[in-house]
CSV table of C-alpha atoms in Angstrom, one decimal:
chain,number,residue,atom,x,y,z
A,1,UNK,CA,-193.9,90.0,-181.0
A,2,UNK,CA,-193.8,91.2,-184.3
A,3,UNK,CA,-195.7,94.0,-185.7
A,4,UNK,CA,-198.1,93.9,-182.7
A,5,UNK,CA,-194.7,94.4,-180.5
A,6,UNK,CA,-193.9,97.7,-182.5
A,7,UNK,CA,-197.5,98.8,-182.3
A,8,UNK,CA,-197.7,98.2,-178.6
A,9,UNK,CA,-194.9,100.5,-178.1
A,10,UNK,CA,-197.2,103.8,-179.2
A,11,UNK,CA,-200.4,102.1,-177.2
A,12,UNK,CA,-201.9,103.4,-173.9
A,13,UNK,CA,-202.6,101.7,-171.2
A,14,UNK,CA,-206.5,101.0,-172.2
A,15,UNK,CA,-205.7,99.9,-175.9
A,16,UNK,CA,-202.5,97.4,-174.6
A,17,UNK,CA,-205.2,95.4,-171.8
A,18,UNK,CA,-208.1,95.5,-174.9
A,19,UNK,CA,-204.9,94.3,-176.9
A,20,UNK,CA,-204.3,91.2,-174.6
A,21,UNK,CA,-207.6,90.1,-174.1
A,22,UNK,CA,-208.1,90.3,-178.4
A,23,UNK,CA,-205.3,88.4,-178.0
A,24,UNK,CA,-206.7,85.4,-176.3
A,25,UNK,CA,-208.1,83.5,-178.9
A,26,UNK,CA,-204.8,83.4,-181.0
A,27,UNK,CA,-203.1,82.1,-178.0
A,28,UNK,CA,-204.8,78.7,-178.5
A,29,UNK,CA,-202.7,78.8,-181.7
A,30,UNK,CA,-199.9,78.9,-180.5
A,31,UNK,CA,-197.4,77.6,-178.4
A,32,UNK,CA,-196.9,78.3,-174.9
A,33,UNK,CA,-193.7,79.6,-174.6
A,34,UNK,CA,-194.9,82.3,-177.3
A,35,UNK,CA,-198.1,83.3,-175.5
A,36,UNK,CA,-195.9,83.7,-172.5
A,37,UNK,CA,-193.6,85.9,-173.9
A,38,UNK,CA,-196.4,87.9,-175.5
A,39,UNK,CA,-198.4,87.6,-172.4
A,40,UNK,CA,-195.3,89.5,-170.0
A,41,UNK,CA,-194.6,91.8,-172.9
A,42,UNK,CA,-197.9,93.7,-173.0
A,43,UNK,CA,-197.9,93.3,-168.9
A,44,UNK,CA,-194.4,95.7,-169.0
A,45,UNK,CA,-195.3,97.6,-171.6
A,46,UNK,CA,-198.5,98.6,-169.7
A,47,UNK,CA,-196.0,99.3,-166.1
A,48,UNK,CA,-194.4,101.6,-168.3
A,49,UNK,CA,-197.5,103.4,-169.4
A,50,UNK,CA,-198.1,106.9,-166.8
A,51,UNK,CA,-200.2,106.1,-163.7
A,52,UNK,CA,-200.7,102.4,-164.3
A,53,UNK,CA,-200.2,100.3,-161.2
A,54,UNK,CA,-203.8,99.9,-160.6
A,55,UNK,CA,-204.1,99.0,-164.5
A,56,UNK,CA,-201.3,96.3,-164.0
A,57,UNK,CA,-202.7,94.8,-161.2
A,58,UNK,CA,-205.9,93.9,-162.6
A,59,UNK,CA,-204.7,93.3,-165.7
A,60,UNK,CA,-202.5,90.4,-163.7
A,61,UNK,CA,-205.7,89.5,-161.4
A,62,UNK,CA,-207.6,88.9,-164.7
A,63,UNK,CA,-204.6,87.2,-166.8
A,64,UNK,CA,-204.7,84.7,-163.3
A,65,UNK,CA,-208.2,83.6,-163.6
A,66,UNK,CA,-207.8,83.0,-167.1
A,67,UNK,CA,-204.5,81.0,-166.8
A,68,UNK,CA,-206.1,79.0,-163.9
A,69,UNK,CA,-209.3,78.4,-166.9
A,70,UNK,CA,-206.6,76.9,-169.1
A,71,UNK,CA,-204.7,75.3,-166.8
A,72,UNK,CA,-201.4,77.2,-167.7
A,73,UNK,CA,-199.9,77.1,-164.5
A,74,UNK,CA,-196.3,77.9,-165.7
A,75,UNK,CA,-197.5,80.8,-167.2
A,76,UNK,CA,-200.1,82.1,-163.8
A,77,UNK,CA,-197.0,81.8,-161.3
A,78,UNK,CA,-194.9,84.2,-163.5
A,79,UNK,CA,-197.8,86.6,-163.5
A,80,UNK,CA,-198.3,86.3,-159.5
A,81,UNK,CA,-194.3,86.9,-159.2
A,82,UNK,CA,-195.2,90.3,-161.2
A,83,UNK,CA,-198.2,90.9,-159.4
A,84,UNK,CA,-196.5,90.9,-156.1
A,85,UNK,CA,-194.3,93.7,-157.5
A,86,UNK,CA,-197.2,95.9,-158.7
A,87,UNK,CA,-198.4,95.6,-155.1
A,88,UNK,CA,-195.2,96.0,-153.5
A,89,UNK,CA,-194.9,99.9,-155.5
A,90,UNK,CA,-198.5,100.1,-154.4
A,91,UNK,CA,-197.1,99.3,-150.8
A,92,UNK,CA,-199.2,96.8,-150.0
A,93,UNK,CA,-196.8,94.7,-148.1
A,94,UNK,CA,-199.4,92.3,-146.5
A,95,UNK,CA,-201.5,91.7,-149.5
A,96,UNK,CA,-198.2,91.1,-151.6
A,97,UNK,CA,-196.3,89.1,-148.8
A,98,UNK,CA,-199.2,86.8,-148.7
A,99,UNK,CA,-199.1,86.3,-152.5
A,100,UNK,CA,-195.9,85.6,-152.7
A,101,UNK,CA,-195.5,83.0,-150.0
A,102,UNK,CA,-198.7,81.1,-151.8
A,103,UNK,CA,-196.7,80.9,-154.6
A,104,UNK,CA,-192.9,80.6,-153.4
A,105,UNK,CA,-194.6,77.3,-151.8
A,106,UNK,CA,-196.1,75.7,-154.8
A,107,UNK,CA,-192.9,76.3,-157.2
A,108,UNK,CA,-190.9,74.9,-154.6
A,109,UNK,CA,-192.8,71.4,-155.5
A,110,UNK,CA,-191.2,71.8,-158.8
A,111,UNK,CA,-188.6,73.2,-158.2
A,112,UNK,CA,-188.5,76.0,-161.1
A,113,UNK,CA,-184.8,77.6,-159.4
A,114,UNK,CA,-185.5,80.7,-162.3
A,115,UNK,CA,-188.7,81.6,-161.0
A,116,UNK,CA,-187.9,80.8,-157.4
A,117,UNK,CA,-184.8,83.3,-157.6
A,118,UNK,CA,-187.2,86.1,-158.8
A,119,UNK,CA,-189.9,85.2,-156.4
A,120,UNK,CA,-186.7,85.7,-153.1
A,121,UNK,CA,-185.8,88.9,-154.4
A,122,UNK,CA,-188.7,90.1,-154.4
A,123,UNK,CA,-189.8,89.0,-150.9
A,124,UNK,CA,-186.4,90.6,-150.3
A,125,UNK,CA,-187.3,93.9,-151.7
A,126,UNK,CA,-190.8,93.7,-149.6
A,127,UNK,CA,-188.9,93.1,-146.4
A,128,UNK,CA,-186.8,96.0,-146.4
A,129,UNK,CA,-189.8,98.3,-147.3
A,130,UNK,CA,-190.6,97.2,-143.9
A,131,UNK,CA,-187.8,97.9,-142.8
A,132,UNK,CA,-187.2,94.0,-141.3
A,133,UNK,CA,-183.7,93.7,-142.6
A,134,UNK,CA,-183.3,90.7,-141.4
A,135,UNK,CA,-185.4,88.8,-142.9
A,136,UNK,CA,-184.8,91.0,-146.4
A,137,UNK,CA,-181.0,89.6,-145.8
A,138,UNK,CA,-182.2,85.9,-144.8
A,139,UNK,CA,-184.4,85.8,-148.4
A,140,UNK,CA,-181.7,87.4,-150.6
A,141,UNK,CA,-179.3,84.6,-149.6
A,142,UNK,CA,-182.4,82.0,-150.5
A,143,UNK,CA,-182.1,84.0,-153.8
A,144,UNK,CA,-178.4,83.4,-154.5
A,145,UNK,CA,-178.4,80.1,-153.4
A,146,UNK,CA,-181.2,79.0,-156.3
A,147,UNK,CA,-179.2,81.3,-158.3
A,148,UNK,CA,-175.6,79.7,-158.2
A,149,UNK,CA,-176.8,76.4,-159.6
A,150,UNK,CA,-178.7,78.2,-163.1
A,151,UNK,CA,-177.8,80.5,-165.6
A,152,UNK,CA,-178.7,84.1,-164.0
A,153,UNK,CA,-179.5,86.7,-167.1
A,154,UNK,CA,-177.3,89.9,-167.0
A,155,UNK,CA,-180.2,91.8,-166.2
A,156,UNK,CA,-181.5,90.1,-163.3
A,157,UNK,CA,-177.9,89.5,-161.9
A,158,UNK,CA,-177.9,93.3,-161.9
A,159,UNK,CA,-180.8,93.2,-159.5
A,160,UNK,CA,-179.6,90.9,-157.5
A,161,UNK,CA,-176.5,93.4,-157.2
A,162,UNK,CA,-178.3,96.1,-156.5
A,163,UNK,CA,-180.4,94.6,-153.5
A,164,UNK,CA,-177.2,93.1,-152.0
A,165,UNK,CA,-176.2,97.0,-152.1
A,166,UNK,CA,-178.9,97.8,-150.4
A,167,UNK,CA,-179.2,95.6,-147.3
A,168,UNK,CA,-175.3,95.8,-147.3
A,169,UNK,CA,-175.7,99.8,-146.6
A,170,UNK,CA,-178.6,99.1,-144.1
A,171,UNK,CA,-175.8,97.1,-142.4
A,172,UNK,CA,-173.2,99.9,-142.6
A,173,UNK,CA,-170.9,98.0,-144.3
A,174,UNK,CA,-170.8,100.6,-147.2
A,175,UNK,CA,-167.3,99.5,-148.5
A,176,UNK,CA,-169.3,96.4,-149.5
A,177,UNK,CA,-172.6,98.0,-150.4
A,178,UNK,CA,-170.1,100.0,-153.2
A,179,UNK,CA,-168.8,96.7,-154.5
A,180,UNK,CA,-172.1,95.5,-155.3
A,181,UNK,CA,-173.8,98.6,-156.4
A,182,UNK,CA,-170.4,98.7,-159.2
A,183,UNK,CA,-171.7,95.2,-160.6
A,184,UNK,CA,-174.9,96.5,-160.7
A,185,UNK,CA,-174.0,99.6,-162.5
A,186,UNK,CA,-171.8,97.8,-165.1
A,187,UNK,CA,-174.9,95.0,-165.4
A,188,UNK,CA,-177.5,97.9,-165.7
A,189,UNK,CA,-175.4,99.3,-168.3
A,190,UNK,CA,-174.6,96.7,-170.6
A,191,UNK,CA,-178.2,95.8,-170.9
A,192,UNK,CA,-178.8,99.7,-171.9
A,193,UNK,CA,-181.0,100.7,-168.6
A,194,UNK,CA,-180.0,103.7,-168.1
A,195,UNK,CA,-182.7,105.3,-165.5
A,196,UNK,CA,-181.6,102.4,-163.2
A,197,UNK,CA,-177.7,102.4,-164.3
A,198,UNK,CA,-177.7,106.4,-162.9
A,199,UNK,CA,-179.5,104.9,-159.6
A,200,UNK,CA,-177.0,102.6,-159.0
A,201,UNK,CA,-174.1,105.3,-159.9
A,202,UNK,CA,-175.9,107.1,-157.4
A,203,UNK,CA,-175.8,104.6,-154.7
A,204,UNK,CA,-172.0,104.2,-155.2
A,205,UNK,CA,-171.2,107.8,-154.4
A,206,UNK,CA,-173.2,107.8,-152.0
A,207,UNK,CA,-171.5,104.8,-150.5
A,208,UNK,CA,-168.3,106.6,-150.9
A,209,UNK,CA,-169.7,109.4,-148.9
A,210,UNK,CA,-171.0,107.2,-145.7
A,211,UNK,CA,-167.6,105.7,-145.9
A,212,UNK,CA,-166.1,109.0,-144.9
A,213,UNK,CA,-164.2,109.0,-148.4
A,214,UNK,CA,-166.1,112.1,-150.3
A,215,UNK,CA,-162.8,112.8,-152.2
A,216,UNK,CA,-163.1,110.3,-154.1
A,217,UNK,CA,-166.7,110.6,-155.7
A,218,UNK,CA,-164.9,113.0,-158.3
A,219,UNK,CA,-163.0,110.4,-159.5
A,220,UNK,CA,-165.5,108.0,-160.0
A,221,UNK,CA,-167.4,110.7,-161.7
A,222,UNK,CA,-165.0,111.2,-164.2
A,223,UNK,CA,-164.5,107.5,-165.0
A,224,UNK,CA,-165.4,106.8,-168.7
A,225,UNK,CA,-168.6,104.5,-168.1
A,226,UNK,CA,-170.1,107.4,-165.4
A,227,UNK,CA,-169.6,110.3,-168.2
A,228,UNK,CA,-172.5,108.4,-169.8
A,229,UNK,CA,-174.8,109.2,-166.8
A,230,UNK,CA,-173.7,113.2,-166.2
A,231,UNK,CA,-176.7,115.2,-165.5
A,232,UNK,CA,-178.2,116.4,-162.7
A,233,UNK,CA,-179.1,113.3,-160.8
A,234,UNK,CA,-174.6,113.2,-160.5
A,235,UNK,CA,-174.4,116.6,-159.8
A,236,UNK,CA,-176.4,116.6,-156.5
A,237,UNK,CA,-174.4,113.8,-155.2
A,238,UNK,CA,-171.1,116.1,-156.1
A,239,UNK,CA,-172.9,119.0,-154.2
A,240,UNK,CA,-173.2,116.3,-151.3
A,241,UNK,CA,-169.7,115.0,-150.9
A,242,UNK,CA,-168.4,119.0,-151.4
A,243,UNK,CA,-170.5,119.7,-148.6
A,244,UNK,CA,-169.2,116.8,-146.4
A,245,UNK,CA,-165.6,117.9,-147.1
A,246,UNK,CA,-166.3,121.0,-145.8
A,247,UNK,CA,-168.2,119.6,-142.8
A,248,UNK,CA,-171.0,122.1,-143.3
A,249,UNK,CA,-174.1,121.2,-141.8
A,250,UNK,CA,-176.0,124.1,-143.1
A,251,UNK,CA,-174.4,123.6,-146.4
A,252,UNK,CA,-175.9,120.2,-146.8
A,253,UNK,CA,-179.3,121.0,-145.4
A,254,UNK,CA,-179.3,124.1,-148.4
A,255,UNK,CA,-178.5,121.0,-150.9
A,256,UNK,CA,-180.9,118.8,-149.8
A,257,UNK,CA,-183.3,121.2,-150.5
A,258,UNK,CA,-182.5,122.3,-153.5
A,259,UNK,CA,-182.1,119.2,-155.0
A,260,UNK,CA,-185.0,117.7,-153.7
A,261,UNK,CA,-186.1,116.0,-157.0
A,262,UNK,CA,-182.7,114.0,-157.4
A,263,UNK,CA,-182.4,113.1,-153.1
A,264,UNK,CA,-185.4,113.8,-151.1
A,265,UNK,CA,-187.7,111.3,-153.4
A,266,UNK,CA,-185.4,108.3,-153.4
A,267,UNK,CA,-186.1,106.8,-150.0
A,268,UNK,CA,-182.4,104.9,-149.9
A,269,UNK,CA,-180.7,108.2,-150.5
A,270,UNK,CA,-182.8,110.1,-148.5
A,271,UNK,CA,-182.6,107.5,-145.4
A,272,UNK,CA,-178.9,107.8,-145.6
A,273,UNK,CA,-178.1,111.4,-145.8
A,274,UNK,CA,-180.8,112.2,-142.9
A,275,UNK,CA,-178.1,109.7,-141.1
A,276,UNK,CA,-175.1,111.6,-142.9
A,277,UNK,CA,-176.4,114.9,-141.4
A,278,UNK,CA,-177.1,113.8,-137.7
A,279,UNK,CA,-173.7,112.1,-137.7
A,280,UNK,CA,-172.5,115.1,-138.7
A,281,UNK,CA,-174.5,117.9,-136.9
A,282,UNK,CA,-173.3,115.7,-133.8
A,283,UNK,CA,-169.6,115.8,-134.7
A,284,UNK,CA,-169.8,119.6,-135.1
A,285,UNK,CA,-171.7,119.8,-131.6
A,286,UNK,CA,-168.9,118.0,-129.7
A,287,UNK,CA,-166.4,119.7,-131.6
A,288,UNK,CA,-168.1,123.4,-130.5
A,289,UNK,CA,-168.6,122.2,-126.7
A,290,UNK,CA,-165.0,120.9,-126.4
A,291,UNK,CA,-163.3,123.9,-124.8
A,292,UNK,CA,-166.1,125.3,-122.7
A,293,UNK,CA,-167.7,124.1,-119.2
A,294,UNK,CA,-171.0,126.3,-119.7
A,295,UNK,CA,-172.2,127.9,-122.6
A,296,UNK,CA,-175.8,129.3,-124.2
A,297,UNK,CA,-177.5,127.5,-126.9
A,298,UNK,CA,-177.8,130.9,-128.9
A,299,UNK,CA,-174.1,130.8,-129.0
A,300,UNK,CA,-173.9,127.0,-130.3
A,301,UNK,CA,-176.9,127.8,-132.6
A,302,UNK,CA,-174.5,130.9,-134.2
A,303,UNK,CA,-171.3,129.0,-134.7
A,304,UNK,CA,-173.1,126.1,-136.2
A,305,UNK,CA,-175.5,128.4,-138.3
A,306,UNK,CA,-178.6,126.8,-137.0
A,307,UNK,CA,-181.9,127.1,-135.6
A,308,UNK,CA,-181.6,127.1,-131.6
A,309,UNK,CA,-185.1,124.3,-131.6
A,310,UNK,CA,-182.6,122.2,-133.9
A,311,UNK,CA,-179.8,122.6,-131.6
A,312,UNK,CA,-181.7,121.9,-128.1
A,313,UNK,CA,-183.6,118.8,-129.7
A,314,UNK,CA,-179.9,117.2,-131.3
A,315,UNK,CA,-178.0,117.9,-127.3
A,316,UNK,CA,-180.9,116.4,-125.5
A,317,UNK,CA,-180.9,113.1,-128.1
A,318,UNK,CA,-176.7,113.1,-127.2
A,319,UNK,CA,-177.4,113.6,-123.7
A,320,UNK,CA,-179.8,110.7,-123.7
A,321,UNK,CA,-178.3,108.4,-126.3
A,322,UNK,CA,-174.8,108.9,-123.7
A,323,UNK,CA,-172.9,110.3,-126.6
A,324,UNK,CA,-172.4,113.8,-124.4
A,325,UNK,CA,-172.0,114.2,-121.1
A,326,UNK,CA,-174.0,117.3,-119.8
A,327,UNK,CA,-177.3,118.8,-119.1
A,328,UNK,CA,-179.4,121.7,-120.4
A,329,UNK,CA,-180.6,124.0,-118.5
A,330,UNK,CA,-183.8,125.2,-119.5
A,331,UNK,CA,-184.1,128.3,-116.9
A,332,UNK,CA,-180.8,130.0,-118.7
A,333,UNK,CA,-181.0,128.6,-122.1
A,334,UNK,CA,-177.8,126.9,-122.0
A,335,UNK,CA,-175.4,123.9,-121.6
A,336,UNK,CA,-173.5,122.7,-119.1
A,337,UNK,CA,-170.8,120.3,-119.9
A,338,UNK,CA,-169.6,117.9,-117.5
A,339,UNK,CA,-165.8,116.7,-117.5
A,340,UNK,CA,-165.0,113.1,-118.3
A,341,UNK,CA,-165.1,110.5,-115.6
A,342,UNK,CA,-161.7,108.7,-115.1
A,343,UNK,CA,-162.1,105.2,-116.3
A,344,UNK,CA,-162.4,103.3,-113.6
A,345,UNK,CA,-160.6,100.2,-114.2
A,346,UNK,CA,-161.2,98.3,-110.4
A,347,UNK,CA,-163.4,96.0,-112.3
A,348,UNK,CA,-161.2,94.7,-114.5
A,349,UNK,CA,-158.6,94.0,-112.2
A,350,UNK,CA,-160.9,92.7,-110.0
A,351,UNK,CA,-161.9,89.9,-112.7
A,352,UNK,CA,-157.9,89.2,-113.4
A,353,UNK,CA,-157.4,88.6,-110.0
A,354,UNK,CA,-160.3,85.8,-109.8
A,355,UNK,CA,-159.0,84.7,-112.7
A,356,UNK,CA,-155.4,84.3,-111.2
A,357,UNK,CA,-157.1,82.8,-107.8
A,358,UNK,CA,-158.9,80.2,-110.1
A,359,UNK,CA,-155.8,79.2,-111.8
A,360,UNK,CA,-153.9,78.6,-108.3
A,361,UNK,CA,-156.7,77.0,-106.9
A,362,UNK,CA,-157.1,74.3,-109.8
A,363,UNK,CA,-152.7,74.2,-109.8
A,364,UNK,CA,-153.3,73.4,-105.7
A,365,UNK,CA,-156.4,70.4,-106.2
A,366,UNK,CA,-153.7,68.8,-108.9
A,367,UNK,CA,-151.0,68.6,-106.8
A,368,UNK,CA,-153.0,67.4,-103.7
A,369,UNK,CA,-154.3,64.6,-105.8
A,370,UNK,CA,-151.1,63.6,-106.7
A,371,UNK,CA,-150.0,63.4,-103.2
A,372,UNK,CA,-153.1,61.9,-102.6
């Protein structure tokens, strides 16, 4: 954008939106692909401004209705594809979801495969929000099937990466999820991101960690494109695999806390390690109970260094889920663990006899019809 791209850069969000709309009559000056590019350029550099979704969205609402005027409709559906996202961070799923399927079905008609890749993977990200992954999985393979007939950009490849990360870690398939979050990290990187290069790094140790493998998150650490991204965003996913490897419950709980800034406010990393630490407070649990037949909850609650409420509440969620066999009982404050059924395996050779029967049956009708 020139000069008015290096001024924008030390702009609020006020004086950028006064900008664009100053802007308008010069657009009729130029072409469209330039009035585009200046058009999406303010837009950003807005998002980036403090406190500015509200700003972004009716800056878009108002940069609609005045494509729509001018009948630039290329222009308008890449502004609805950024609106959607401004709504989505606002988390206003239905209003964005609505949006987006308005305008998914009109660039289908000309089939702009660029746009239409951006437009999945962002119905993608809205469906996982929702936590309907799904449907977030169904719309990110629309996206890479648009995408493997175009060009894909470094960038938005990355992003593509990243959500296939994602939905492959809701799946539990974290050896996958860590594949994709690499190419992500290396695309994130190259195109000098940094903020989201150190979130995908982050997802990759943390992948490491789900996959029971926290041994090797300080050699990925120590790699020469990761020494780039030390800081403390890093170290609390160091803390977390240290604390795994010692199978500390209470340890993890203490670094959860303390670094609440770099874990607690990322919801993928917080949804995760609140699954890390039940999966673990449950192996401890079993591991504790193994040798006796009764014992009290205080007792559990002292060799696992926690609070007796968090103890009770974890048993009775094993004792339902069928994970333990056992009851509480209330009246003494304590467990009672039961012994393990034999398997009973009269079922199965139950079916292997009917299957045997069938087989000589069906042997029996052949030969009668040959006689026959």
């Amino acid at each position: 954008m020139g000069s008015s791209g290096i001024n924008a850069e030390y702009m609020g969000a006020a004086e950028l939106t006064q900008l664009l709309k100053d802007l308008r009559g010069y657009f009729d000056t130029v072409s469209k692909a330039r009035t585009g590019q200046i058009v999406r350029t303010l837009i950003d550099r807005v998002a980036e401004t403090p406190d500015s979704l509200q700003k972004c969205v009716d800056l878009c609402l108002e940069s609609i209705e005045w494509c729509r005027e001018r009948k630039r409709n290329f222009l308008r559906q890449r502004i609805e594809s950024r609106l959607c996202a401004f709504y989505r961070k606002q988390k206003e799923y239905t209003v964005s979801l609505k949006q987006l399927h308005k305008t998914i079905l009109e660039v289908k008609k000309v089939d702009d495969k660029q746009l239409l890749v951006e437009l999945f993977l962002e119905e993608s990200r809205i469906q996982e929000a929702l936590r309907n992954i799904p449907k977030a999985k169904a719309t990110l393979v629309a996206c890479r099937a648009n995408a493997a007939s175009i060009y894909v950009v470094p960038l938005l490849q990355a992003q593509i990466d990243m959500q296939a990360g994602r939905i492959s870690g809701e799946e539990k398939d974290f050896k996958t999820a860590f594949s994709y979050f690499y190419e992500a990290f290396e695309g994130y990187d190259s195109q000098e991101k940094p903020d989201i290069a150190r979130s995908a790094l982050k997802y990759m140790l943390l992948s490491k960690i789900m996959m029971e493998k926290p041994q090797d998150v300080d050699g990925i650490i120590r790699g020469k494109l990761p020494l780039k991204y030390a800081g403390p965003a890093v170290d609390a996913m160091k803390a977390v695999s240290k604390a795994y490897k010692k199978r500390s419950v209470k340890a993890l709980k203490l670094i959860l806390k303390e670094h609440e800034a770099e874990l607690g406010r990322d919801p993928v990393i917080a949804r995760h390690l609140k699954d890390l630490n039940g999966a673990l407070l449950e192996k401890n649990l079993l591991k504790i109970l193994l040798p006796y037949k009764r014992v009290e909850l205080t007792r559990i609650a002292q060799l696992i260094e926690l609070e007796v409420s968090e103890v009770e509440q974890r048993l009775s969620q094993m004792i339902l889920d069928g994970s333990f066999r056992g009851i509480l009982d209330q009246g003494n404050a304590s467990v009672i663990v039961f012994d393990d059924e034999p398997e009973n395996k009269s079922y199965t050779h139950a079916i292997g006899t009917v299957e045997a029967l069938e087989g000589a049956v069906d042997e029996l009708f052949l030969k009668a019809k040959t006689l026959g």
